Tab-separated table of C-alpha atoms in Angstrom:
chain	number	residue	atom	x	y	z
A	13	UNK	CA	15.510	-5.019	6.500
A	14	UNK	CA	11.640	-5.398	5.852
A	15	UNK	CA	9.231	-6.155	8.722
A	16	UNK	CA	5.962	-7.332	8.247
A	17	UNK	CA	2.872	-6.575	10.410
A	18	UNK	CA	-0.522	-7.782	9.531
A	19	UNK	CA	-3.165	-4.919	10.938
A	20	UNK	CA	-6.837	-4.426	11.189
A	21	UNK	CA	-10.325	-6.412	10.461
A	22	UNK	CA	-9.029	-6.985	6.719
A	23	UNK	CA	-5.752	-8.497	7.550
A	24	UNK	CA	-4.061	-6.002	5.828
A	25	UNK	CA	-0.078	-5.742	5.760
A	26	UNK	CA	2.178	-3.266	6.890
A	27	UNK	CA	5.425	-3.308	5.952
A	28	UNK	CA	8.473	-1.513	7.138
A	29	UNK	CA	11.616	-0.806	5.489
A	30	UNK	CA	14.351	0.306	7.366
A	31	UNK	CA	16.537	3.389	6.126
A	32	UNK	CA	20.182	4.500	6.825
A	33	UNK	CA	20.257	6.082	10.238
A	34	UNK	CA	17.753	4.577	12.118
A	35	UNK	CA	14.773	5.841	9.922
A	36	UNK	CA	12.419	3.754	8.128
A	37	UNK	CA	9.570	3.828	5.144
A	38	UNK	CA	5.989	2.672	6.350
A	39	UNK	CA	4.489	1.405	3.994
A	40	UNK	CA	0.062	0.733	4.269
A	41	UNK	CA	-0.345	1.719	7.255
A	42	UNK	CA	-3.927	-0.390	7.657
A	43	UNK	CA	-4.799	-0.513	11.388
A	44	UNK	CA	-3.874	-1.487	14.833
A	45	UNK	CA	-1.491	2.023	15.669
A	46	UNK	CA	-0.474	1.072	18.691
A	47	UNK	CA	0.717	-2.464	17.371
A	48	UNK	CA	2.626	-0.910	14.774
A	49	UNK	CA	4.106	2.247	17.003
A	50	UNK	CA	4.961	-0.659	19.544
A	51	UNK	CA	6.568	-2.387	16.742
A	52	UNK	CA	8.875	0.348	15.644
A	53	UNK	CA	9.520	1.265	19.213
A	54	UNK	CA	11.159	-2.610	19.613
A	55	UNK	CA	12.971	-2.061	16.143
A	56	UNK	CA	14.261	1.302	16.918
A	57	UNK	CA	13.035	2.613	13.753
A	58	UNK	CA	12.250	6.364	13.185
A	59	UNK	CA	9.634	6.719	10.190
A	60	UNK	CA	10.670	9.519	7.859
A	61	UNK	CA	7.639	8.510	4.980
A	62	UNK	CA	4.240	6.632	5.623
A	63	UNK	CA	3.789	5.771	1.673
A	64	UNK	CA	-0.242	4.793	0.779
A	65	UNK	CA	0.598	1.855	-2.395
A	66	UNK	CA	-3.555	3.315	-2.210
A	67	UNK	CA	-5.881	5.235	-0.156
A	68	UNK	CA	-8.738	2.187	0.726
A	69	UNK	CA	-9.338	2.863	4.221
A	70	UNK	CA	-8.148	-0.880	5.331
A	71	UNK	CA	-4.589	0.514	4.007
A	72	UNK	CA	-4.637	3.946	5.888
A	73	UNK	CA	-6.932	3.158	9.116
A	74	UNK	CA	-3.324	4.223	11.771
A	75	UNK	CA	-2.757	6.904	9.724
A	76	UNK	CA	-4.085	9.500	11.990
A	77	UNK	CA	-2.909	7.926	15.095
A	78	UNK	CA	0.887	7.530	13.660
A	79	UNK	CA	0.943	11.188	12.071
A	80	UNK	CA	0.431	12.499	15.165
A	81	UNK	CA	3.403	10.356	16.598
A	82	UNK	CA	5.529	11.339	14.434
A	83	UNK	CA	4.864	14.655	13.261
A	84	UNK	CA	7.856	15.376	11.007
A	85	UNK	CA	7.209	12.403	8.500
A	86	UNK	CA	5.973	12.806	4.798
A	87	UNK	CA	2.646	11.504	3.919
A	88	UNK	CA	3.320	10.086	0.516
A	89	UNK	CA	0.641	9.125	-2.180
A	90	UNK	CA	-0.455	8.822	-5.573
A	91	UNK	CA	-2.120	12.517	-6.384
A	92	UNK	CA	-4.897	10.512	-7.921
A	93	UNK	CA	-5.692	8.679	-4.265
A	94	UNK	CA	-4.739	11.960	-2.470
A	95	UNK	CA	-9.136	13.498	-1.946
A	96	UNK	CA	-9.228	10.119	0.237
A	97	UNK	CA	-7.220	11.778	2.879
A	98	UNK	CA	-7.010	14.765	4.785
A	99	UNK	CA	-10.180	16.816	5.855
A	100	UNK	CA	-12.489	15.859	3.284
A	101	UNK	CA	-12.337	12.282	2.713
A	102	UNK	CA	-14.998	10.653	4.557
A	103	UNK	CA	-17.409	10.795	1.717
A	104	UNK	CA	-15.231	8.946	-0.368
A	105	UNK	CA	-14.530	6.072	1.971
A	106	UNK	CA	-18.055	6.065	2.940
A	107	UNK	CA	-18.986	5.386	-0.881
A	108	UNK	CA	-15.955	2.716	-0.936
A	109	UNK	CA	-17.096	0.431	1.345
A	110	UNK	CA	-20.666	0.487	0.985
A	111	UNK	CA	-20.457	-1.065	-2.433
A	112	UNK	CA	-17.706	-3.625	-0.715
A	113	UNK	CA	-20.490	-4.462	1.383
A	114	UNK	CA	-18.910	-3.232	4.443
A	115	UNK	CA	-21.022	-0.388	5.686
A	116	UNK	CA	-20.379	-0.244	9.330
A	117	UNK	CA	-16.840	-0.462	8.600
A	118	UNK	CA	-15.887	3.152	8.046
A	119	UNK	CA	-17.587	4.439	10.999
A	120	UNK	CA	-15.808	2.008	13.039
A	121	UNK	CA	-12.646	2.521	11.878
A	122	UNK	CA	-12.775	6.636	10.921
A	123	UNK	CA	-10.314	9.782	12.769
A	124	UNK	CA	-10.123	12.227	10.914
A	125	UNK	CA	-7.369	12.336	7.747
A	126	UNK	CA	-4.186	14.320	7.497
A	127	UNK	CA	-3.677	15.554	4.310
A	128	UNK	CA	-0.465	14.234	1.870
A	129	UNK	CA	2.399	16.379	1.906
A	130	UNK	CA	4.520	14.515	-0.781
A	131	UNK	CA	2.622	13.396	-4.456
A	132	UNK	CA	4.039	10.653	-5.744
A	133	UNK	CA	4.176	9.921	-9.673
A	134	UNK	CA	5.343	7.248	-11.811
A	135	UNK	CA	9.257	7.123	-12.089
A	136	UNK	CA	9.495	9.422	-8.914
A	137	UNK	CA	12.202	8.022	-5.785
A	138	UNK	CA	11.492	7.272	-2.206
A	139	UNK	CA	14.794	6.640	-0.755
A	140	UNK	CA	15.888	3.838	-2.484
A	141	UNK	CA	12.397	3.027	-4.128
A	142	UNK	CA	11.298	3.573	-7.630
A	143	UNK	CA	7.385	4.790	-7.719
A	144	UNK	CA	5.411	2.669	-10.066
A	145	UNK	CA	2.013	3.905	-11.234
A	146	UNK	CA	-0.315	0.576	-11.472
A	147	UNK	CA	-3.478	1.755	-11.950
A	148	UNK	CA	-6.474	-0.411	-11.743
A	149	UNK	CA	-7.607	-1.810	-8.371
A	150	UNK	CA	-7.434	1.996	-7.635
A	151	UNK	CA	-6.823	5.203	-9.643
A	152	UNK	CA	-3.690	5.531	-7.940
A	153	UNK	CA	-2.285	2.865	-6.936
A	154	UNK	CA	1.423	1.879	-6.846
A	155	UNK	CA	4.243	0.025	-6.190
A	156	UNK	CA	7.414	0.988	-4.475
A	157	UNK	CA	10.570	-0.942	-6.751
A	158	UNK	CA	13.538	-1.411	-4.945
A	159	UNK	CA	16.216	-2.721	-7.993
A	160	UNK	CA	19.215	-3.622	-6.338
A	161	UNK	CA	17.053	-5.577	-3.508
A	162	UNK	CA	14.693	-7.102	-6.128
A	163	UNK	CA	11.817	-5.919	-3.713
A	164	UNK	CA	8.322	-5.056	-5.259
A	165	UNK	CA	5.935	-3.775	-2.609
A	166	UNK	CA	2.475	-4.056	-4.982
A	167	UNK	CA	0.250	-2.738	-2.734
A	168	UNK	CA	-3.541	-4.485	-4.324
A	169	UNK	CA	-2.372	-4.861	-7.540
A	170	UNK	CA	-1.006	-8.233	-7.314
A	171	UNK	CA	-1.068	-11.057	-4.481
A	172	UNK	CA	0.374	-14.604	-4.436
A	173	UNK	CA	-2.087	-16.526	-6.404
A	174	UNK	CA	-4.831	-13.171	-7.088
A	175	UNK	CA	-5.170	-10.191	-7.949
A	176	UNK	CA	-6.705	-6.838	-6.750
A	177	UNK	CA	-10.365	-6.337	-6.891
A	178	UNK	CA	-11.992	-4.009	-9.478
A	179	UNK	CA	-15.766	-3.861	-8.471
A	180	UNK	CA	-14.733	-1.009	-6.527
A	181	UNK	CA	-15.724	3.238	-7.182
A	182	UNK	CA	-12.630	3.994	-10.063
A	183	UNK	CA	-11.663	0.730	-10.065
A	184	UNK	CA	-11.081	-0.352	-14.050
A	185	UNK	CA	-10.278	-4.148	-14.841
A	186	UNK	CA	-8.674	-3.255	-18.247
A	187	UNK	CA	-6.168	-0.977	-16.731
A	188	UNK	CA	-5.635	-3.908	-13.709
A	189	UNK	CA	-4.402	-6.236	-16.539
A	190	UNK	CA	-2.461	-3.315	-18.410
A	191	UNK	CA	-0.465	-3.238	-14.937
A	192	UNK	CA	0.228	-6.530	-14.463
A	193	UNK	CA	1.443	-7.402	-17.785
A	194	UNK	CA	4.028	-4.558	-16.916
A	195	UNK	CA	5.242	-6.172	-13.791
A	196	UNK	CA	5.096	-9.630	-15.721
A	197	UNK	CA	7.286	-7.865	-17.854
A	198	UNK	CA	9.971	-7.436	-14.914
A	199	UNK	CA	12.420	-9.686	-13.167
A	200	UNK	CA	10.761	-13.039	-12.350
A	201	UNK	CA	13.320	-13.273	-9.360
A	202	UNK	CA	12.039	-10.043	-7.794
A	203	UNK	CA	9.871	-10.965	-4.875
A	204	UNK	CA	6.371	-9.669	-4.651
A	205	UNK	CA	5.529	-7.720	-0.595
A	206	UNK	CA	2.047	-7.432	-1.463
A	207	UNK	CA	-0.997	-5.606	0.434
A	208	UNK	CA	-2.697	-8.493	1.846
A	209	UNK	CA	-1.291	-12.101	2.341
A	210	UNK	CA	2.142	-13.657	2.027
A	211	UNK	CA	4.847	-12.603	-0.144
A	212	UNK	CA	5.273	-14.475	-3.351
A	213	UNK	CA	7.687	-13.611	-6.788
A	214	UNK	CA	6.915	-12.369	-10.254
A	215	UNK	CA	8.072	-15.729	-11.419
A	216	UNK	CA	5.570	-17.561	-9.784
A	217	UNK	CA	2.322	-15.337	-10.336
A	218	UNK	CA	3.609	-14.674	-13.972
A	219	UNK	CA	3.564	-18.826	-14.461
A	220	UNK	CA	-0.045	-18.961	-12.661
A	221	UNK	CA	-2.045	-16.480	-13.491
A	222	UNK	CA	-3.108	-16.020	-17.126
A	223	UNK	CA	-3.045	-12.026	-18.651
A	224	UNK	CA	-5.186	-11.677	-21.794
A	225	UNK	CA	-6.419	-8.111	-22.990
C-alpha cells in the first residue's frame, strides 16, 4: 500500500509505504508533522526508515518532529546529501534557498537536524526497494525501485510533465539528463511517485519529454 500526503509551503509529497508487520517506509518527509504522525496514527503504520530521495529542506522540514516520535527508526540518505542534516546543516540550507529566492523560508521552517544513521548507495536495499543514485537536481539524490510493484519513487529527478531544477548549489544539468536517460531506459509501465505533483509513468514522460546530451 502507498499513501500519499502533500506537506508544507512547497506542496511537497510524502509518501508512505507500508511494510510487513505493521511498519512502514517514509519517504520525503517535507512538512506538516503532525499531519503526517496523525496520518500514520489512522493507518496504523509503525515507521521503521524515513528515506530523504534528497536533503532540500522542503523534503525534510518533519524530520525533527517525527525522529523524535519515533526514536528507533533509521534515517536513510544518500552520503552525498548527508552534511544537510544533523547538527551542522543550517548553513547549507541557508545557502539553498537563498539562491531559490526563498530567504525567509529556512528560518521559518528550521529545528534542528538529526543526523543519518543509514547511507544509502546505488544498488543498496530498503526493504523491498532498490536504491538508485540519480544525481543531478542534487548530489545525492535517488530513487527507491520497487521491481515486482513497478513503483519508482523519483524524488526531484523526474515529475509528470518536468523535471527537477538544476539552478540550485551542486545541482549539474548534464548529470540531470545522464539520470533520466537511465530511467527512460527502464520499464515504461513502471509508474513514476514523484517529489512534488501527481504520479505519472516512465512511458508517458519518456514519450514527452525530449533527452539530448
Amino acid at each position: 500500500m502507498v499513501n500519499q500526503l502533500i506537506t508544507g509551503e512547497l506542496q511537497t509529497n510524502c509518501w508512505m509505504c507500508s511494510l510487513p508487520g505493521g511498519n512502514c517506509i517514509v519517504i520525503d518527509p517535507g512538512g506538516d508533522g503532525e499531519l503526517i504522525l496523525k496520518r500514520l496514527e489512522k493507518l496504523r503504520l509503525n515507521p521503521r526508515f524515513f528515506v530523504l530521495t534528497h536533503a532540500h529542506l522542503d523534503h525534510i522540514a518533519a524530520l525533527p518532529f517525527l525522529a523524535a516520535k519515533f526514536p528507533g527508526a533509521g534515517i536513510a540518505v544518500h552520503p552525498s546529501e548527508a552534511g544537510k542534516i544533523g547538527p551542522h546543516s543550517l548553513e547549507s540550507h541557508h545557502r539553498d534557498f537563498n539562491t531559490a529566492g526563498y530567504s525567509s523560508y529556512v528560518e521559518t521552517l528550521w529545528k534542528p537536524m538529526p543526523e543519518a544513521s543509514i547511507l544509502l548507495n546505488e544498488g543498496d536495499k530498503l526493504g523491498p526497494f532498490r536504491v538508485m543514485h540519480l544525481p543531478g537536481h542534487s548530489p545525492g539524490s535517488i530513487a527507491l525501485y520497487h521491481e515486482e510493484e513497478k513503483q519508482l519513487f523519483s524524488g526531484d529527478t523526474l515529475f509528470r510533465a518536468g523535471v527537477g531544477r538544476t539552478d540550485l548549489p551542486g545541482g549539474d544539468e548534464q548529470l540531470l539528463l545522464q539520470s533520466l536517460q537511465r530511467l527512460f531506459a527502464m520499464n515504461g509501465d513502471i509508474n513514476v511517485f514523484p517529489g512534488h505533483g501527481p504520479t505519472t509513468t516512465i512511458r508517458r514522460e519518456s514519450g514527452i519529454l525530449k533527452i539530448t546530451i
